[in-house]
Coordinates of C-alpha atoms and ligand atoms in Angstrom, one line a residue:
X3 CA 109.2 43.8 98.3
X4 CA 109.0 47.4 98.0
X5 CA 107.8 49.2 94.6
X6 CA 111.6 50.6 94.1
X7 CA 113.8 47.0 95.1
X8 CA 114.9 45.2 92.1
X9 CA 114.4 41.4 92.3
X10 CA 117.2 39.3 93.6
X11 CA 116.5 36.5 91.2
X12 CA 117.4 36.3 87.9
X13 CA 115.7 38.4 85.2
X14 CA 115.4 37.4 81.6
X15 CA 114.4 39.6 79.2
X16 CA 112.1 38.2 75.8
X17 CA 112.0 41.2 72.7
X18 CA 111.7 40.7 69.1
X19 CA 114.9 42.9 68.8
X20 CA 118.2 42.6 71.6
X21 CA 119.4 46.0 73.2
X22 CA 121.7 46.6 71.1
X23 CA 123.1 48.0 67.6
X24 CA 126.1 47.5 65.8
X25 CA 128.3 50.0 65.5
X26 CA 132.5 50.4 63.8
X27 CA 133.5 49.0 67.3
X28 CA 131.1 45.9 67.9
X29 CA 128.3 46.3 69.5
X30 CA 126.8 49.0 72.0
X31 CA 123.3 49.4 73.7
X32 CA 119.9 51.4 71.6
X33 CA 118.8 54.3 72.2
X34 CA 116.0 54.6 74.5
X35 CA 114.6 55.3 77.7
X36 CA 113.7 51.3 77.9
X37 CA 117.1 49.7 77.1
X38 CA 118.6 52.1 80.0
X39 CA 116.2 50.5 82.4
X40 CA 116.1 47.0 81.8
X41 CA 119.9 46.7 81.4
X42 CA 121.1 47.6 84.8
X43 CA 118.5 46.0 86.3
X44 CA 119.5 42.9 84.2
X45 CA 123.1 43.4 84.9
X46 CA 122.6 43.6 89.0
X47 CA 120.4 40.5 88.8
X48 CA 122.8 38.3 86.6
X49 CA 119.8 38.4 83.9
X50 CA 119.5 37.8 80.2
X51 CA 118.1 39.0 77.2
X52 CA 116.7 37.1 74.7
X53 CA 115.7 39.0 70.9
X54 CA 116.9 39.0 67.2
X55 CA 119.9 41.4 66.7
X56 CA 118.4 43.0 63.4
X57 CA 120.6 41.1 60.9
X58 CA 118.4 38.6 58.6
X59 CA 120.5 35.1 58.7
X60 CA 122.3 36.5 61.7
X61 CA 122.9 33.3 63.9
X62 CA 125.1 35.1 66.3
X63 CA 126.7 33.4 69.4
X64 CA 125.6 34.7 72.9
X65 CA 127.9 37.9 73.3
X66 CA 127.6 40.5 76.6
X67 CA 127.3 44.2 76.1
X68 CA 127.8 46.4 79.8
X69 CA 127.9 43.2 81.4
X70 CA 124.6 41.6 79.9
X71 CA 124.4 38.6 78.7
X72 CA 122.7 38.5 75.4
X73 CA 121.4 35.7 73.6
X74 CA 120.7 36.2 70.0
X75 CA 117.5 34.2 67.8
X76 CA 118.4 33.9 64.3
X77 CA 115.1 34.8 62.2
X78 CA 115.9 34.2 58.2
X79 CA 115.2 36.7 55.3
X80 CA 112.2 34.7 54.4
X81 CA 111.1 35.3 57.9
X82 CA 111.7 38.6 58.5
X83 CA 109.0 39.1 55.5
X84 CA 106.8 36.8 56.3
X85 CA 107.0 36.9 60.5
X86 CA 108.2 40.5 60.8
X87 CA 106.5 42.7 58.2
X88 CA 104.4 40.4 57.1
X89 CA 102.0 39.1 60.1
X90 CA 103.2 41.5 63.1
X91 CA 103.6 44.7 60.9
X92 CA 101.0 44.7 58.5
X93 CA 98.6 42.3 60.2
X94 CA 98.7 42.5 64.1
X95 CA 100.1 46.5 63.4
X96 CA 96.9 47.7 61.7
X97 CA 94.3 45.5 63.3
X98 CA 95.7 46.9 67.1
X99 CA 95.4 50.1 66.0
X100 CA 91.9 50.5 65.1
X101 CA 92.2 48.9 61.8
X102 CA 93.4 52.3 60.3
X103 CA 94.9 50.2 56.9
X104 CA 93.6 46.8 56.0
X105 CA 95.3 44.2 57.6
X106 CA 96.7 40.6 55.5
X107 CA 95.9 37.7 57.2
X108 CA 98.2 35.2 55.5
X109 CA 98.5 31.3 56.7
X110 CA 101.8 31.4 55.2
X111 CA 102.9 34.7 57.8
X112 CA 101.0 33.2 60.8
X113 CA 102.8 30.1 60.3
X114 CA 106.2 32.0 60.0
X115 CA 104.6 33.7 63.2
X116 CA 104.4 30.5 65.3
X117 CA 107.7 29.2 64.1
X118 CA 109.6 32.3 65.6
X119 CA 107.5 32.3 68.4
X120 CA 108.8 28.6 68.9
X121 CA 112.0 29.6 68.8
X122 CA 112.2 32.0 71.1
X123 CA 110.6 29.5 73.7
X124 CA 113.1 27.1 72.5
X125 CA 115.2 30.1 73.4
X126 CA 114.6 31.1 77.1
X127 CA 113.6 27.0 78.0
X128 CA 116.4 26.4 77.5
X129 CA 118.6 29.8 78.7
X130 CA 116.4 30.6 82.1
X131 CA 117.2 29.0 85.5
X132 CA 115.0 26.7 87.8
X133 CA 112.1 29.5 89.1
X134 CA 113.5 32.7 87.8
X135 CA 111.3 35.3 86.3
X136 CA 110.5 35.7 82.5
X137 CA 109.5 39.2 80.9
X138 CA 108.5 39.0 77.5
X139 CA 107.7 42.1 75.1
X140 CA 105.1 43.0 72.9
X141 CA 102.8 42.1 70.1
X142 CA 105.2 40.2 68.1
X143 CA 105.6 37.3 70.9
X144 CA 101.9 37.2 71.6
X145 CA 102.6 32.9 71.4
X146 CA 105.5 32.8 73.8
X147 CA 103.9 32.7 77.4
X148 CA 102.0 29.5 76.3
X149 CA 104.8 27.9 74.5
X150 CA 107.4 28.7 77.3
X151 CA 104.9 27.6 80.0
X152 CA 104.5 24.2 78.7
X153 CA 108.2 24.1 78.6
X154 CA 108.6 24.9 82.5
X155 CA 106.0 25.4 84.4
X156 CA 108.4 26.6 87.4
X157 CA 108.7 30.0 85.8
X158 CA 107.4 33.3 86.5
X159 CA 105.9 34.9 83.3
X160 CA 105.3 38.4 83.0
X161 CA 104.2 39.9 79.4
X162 CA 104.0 43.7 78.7
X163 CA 101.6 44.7 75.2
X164 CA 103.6 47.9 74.1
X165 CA 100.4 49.2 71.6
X166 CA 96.9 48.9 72.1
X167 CA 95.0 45.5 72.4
X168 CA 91.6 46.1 70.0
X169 CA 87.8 46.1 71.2
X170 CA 86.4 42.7 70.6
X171 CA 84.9 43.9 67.4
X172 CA 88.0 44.6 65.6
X173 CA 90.3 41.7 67.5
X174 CA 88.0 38.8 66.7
X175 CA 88.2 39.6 63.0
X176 CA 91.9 37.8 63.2
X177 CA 91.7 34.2 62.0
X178 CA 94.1 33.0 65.2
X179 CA 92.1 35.0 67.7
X180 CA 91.8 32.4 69.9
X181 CA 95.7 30.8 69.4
X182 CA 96.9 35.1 70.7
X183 CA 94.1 35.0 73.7
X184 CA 95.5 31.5 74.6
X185 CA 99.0 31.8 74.2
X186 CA 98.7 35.4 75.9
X187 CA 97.1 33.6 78.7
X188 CA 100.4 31.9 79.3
X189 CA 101.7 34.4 81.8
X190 CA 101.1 35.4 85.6
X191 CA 101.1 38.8 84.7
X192 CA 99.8 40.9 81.6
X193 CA 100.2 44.4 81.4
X194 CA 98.7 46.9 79.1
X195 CA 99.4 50.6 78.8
X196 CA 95.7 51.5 79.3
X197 CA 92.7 50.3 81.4
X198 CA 91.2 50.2 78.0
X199 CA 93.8 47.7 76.9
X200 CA 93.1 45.4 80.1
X201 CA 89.5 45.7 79.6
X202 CA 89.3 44.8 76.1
X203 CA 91.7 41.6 76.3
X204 CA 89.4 40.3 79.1
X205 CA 86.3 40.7 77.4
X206 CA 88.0 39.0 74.2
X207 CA 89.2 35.9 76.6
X208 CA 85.7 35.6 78.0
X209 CA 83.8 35.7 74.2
X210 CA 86.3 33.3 72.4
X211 CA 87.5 30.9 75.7
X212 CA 84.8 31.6 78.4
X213 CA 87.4 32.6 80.4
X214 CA 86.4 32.7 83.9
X215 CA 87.9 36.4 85.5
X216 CA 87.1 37.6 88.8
X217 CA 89.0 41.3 89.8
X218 CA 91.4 41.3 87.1
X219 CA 92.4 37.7 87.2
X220 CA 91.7 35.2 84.8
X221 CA 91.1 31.6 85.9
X222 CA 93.2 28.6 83.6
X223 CA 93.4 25.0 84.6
X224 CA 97.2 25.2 85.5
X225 CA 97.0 28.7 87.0
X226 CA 95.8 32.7 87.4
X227 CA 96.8 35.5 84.9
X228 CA 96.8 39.1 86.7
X229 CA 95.5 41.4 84.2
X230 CA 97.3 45.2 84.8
X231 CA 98.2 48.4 84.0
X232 CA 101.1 49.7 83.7
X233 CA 101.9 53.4 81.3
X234 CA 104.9 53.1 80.5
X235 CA 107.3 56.3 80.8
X236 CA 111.0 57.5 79.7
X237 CA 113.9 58.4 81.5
X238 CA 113.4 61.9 82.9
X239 CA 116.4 62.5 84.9
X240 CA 118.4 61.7 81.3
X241 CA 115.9 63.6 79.2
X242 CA 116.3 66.9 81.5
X243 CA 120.3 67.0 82.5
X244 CA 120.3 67.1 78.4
X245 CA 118.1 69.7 78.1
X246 CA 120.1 71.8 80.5
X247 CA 123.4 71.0 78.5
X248 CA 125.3 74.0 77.6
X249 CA 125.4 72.7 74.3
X250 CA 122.0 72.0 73.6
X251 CA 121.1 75.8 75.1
X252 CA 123.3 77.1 71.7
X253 CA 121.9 74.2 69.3
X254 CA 118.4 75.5 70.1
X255 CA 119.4 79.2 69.6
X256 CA 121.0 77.8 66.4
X257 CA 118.0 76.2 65.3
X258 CA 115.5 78.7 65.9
X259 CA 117.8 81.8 63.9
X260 CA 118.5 79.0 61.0
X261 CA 114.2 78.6 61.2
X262 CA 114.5 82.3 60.5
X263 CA 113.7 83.0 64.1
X264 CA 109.7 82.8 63.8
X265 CA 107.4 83.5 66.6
X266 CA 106.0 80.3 66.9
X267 CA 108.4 76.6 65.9
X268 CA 105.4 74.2 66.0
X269 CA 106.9 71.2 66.1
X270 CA 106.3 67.2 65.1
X271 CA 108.4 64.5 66.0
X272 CA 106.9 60.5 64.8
X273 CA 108.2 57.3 63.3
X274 CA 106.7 57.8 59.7
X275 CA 103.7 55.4 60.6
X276 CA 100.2 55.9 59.4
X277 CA 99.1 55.5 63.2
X278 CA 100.8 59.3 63.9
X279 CA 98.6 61.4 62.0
X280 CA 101.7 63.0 60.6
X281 CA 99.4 64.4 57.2
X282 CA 96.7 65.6 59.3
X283 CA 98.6 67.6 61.5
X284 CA 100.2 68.8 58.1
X285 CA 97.2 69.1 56.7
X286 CA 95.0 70.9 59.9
X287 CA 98.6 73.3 59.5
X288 CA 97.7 74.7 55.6
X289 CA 94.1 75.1 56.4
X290 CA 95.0 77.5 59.3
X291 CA 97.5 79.5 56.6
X292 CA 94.9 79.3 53.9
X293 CA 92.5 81.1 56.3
X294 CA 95.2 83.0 57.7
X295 CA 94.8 82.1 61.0
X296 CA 98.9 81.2 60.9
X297 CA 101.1 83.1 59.3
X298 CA 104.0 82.0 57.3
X299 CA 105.9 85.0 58.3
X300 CA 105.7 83.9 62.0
X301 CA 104.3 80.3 62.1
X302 CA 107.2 77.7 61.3
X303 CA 106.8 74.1 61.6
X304 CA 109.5 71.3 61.9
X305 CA 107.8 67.7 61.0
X306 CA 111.0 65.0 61.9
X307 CA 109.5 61.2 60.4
X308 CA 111.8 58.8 61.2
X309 CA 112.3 56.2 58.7
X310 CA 110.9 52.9 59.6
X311 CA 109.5 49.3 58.2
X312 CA 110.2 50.3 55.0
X313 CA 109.7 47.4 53.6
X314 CA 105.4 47.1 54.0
X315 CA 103.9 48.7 51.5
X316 CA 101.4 50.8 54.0
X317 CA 104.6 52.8 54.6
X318 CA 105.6 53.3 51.3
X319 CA 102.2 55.0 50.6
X320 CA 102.2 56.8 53.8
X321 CA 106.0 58.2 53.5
X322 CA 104.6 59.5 49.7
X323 CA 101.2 61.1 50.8
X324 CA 103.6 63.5 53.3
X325 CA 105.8 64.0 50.8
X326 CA 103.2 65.2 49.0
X327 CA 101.7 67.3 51.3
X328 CA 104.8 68.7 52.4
X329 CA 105.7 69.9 48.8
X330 CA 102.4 71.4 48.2
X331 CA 102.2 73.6 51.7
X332 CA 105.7 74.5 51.3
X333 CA 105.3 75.5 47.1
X334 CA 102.0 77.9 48.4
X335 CA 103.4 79.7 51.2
X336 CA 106.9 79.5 51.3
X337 CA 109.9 82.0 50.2
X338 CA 113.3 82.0 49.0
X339 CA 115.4 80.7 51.5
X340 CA 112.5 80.2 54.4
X341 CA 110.0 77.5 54.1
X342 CA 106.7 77.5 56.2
X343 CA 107.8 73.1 56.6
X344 CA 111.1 72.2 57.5
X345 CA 110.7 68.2 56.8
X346 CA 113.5 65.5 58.1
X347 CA 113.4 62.2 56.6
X348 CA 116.4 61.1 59.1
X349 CA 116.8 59.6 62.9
X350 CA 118.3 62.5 64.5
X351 CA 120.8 62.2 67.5
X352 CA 119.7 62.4 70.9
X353 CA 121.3 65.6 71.7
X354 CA 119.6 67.0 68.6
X355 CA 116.4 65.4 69.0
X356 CA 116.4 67.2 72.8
X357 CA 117.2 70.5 71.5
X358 CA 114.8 70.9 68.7
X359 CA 112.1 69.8 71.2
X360 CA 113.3 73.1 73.8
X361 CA 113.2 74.9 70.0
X362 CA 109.6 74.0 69.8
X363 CA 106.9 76.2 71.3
X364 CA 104.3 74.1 70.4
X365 CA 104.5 70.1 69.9
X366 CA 101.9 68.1 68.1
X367 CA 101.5 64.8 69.1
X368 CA 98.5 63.8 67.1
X369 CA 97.9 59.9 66.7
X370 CA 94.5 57.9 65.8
X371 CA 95.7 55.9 68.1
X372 CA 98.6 55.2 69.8
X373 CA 99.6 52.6 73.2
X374 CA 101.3 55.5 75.2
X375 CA 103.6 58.0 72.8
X376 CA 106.9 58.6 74.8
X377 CA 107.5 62.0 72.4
X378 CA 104.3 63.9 74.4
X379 CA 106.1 63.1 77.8
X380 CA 110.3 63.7 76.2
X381 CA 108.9 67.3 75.1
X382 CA 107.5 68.0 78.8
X383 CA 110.7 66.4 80.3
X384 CA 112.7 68.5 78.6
X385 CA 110.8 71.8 78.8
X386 CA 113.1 72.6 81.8
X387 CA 112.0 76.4 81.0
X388 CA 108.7 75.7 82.1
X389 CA 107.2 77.0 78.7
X390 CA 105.7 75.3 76.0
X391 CA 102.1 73.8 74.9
X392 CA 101.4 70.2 74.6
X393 CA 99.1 69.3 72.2
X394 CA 98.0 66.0 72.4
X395 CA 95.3 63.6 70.9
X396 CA 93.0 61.9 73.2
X397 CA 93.7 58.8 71.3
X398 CA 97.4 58.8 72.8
X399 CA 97.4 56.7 76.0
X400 CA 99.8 59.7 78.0
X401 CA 96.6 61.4 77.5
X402 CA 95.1 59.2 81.0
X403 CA 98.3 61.1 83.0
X404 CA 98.7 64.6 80.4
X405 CA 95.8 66.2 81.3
X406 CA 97.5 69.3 81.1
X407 CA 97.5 69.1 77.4
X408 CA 95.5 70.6 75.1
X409 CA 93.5 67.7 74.2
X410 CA 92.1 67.3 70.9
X411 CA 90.2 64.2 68.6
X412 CA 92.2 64.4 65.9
X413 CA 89.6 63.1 63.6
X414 CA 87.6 66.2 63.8
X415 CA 90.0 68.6 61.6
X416 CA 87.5 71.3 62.7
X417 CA 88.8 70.9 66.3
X418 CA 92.4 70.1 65.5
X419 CA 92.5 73.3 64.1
X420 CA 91.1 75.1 66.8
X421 CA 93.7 73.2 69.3
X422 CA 96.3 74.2 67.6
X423 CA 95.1 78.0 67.4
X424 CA 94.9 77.6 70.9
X425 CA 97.9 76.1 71.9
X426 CA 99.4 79.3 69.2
X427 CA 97.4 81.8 71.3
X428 CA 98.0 80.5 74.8
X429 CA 98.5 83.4 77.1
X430 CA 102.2 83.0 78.6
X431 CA 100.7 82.0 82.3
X432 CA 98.6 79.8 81.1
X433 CA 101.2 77.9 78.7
X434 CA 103.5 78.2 82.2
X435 CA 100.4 76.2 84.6
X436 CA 99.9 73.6 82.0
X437 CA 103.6 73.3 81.6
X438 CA 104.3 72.7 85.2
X439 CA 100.9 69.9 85.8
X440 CA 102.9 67.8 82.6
X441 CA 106.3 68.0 84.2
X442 CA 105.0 67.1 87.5
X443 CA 102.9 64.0 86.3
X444 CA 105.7 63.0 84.5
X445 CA 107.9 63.1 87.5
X446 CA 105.5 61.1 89.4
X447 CA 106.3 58.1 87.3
X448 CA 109.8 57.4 85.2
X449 CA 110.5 54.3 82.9
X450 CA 112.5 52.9 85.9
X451 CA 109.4 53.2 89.1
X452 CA 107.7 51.7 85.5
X453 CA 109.8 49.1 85.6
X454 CA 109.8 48.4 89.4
X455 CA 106.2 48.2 89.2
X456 CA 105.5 45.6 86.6
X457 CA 108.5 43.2 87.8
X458 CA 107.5 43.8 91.6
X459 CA 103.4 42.6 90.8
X460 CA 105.0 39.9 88.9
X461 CA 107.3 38.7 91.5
X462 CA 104.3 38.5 93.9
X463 CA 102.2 36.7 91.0
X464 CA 102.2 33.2 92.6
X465 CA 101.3 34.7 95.8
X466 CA 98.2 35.9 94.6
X467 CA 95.4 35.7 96.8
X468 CA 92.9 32.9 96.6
X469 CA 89.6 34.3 94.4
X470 CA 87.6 33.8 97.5
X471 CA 89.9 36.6 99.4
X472 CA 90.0 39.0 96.8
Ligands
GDG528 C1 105.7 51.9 70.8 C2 104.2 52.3 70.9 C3 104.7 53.3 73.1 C4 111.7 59.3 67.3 N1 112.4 59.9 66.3 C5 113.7 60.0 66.7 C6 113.8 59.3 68.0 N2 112.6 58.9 68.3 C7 112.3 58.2 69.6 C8 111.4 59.2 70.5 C9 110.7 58.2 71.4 C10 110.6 56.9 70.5 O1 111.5 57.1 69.4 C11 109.2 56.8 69.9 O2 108.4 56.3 70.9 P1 106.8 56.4 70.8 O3 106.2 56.1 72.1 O4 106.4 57.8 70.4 O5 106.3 55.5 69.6 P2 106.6 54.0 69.0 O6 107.9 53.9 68.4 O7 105.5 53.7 68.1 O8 106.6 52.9 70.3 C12 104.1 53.5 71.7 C13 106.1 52.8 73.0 O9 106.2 51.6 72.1 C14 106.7 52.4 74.3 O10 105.9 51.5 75.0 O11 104.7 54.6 73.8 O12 102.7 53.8 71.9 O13 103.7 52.5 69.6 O14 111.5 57.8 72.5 O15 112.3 60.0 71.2 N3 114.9 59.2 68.7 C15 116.1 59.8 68.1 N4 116.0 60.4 66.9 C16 114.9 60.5 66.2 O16 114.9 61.0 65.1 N5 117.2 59.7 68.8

């Protein structure tokens, strides 16, 4: 099979959360660059997908939604605290991400954790047919390639780690280390977003299980795991025809005159998650207007935070520190009727969201750490102008393919500064060559050849060469 041919057999999707949210009329798909590839590729192969729909208590019947069939997993209020916020959001959440808050490791949440994990095992034994393929999603499922596998060994298992997997170090401070490695270990195929991510999960499985890996594939009594990589990207085609909307042409006008029409829109666009470096980007911004290197008169910046897990307390904190910031840049250097920060506590449409980043001159994507960051390669995508500076932390995995960037360590506010007078500065034909090496990396790849890739590798997982071959 080629790289671009969907499998024939039956797909089935596994993700904490289904495709889909409710809306006055039913239901109808998410948002998303990921949902729009999956579903037609789940649709043309008769497929499946397998997730909570959102709603504590919700024990909804299977429904379809564009001709998918969907099959809900109801997870309780208490589980939604304990399972959901509790051990994937404020225990696996931190610890992937270089243990940036303090994680909770809570018997109680782990064994909420297993329960759900059971579940959806429970879930797809019983909903996928005799030797059809299995993808399951991301760190809160870590349990399901084991559990399914003991269920029905005649399946294909492929699982995809959205965020980053830790260095040993930091991964073997988690109590059920060597439950995750195990139960990760289930599959024929495990993906990460970075080599980093591939190379760290290995050296984990050979410390805690003396895993026995040759070339990427990890020996188990019952069969091989294929450890890859696969950065995951968006929709580009989608991402662009917006951009060139007439529509969105006058909302970016619009924005930029009701910004006051500045000389430079530097703009930030992140979940409100600690990972993002939201304040320090805010923070790297009123250092360069206390030293006057910006100027508030021509330097604007647009921070969107979309609201999210609201109910950990790591949030809470991090939502007020912004705040804080935001009120104190914008009480020094604002003036009546233009602030320096224009802040948005919302999820904005689409259409908006695509305008605002054609508004921005200069976008700053500046994560501790991050598994890929889709924002960095939606900004390039929809710089059909060709104009525009990327900056970009090193700690963002699209920082392997955006080379074109400026590339920055956002933990050295010295240098975060300096990228961002840089990226200010940029001489037009320079900010036009680094604009055009982004766009034509991200046109190498889309979330669809993404897609193909990962599901073609795991349809040719049993056919893997013997170890002796390889
Ligand atoms: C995880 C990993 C990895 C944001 N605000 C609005 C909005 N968004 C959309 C963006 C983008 C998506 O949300 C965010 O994607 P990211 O990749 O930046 O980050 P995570 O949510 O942390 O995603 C990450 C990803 O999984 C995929 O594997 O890249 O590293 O952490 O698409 O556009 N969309 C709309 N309004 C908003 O206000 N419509």
């Amino acid at each position: 099979m080629t790289a671009t041919e969907t499998p024939r057999q039956p797909i089935i999707i596994a993700a904490n959360r289904l495709p889909v949210m409710r809306t006055d009329d039913g239901w109808a798909p998410s948002p998303g660059g990921l949902v729009r590839a999956l579903l037609p590729m789940l649709r043309d192969s008769g497929g499946t997908w397998v997730g909570w729909t959102g709603e504590p208590d919700d024990a909804a019947e299977p429904f379809s939604v564009e001709g998918v069939d969907l099959q809900p997993v109801a997870i309780s209020a208490e589980e939604v605290g304990l399972y959901y916020e509790g051990f994937s959001n404020d225990g696996l959440w931190p610890l992937y991400h270089d243990a940036l808050r303090e994680s909770t490791y809570d018997s109680d949440q782990w064994d909420a954790y297993v329960a759900v994990n059971q579940r959806f095992a429970d879930a797809l034994a019983a909903t996928a047919e005799p030797n059809s393929i299995v993808w399951i999603h991301d760190y809160q499922l870590q349990l399901v390639p084991k559990m399914l596998r003991e269920q029905r060994d005649d399946l294909t298992i492929g699982f995809f780690l959205h965020i980053p997997f830790p260095p040993f170090e930091l991964f073997s401070r988690l109590p059920w280390r060597s439950e995750i490695v195990e139960g990760l270990l289930g599959c024929d195929l495990l993906g990460f977003q970075r080599p980093m991510g591939a190379t760290n999960f290995i050296r984990s499985a050979q410390e805690l299980l003396q895993a026995d890996v040759h070339d990427r594939i990890i020996e188990n009594p019952s069969h091989q795991t294929l450890v890859g990589v696969f950065p995951i990207s968006i929709d580009v085609a989608e991402v662009e025809e917006t951009a060139a909307g007439r529509l969105t042409r006058q909302r970016m006008s619009q924005i930029r005159a009701r910004l006051g029409d500045p000389e430079v829109v530097l703009l930030g666009v992140d979940r409100l998650d600690y990972t993002k470096g939201i304040g320090l980007r805010l923070e790297a911004f009123a250092a360069l207007l206390e030293s006057g290197e910006l100027d508030p008169e021509r330097h604007v910046m647009v921070q969107v935070a979309t609201p999210t897990r609201e109910g950990v307390e790591h949030y809470q904190d991090e939502r007020h520190e912004i705040e804080r910031l935001v009120g104190e840049i914008n009480g020094r250097y604002s003036r009546i009727g233009l602030p320096v920060v224009h802040y948005l506590y919302q999820t904005l449409g689409f259409e908006e969201l695509i305008a605002l980043y054609r508004a921005g001159d200069v976008m700053l994507v500046t994560p501790f750490r991050d598994g890929m960051n889709l924002v960095a390669k939606e900004y390039a995508a929809a710089h059909i102008d060709g104009d525009g500076v990327l900056v970009l932390s090193e700690f963002a995995g699209a920082a392997d393919e955006l080379t074109d960037a400026v590339l920055v360590n956002p933990h050295d506010d010295n240098a975060l500064q300096q990228a961002i007078v840089t990226a200010v500065e940029m001489h037009r034909r320079e900010r036009r060559e680094r604009m055009a090496g982004l766009r034509e990396q991200i046109q190498k790849s889309d979330v669809q050849g993404w897609a193909d890739r990962f599901l073609s590798q795991l349809n040719a997982a049993p056919e893997l060469p013997p170890i002796a071959n390889t």
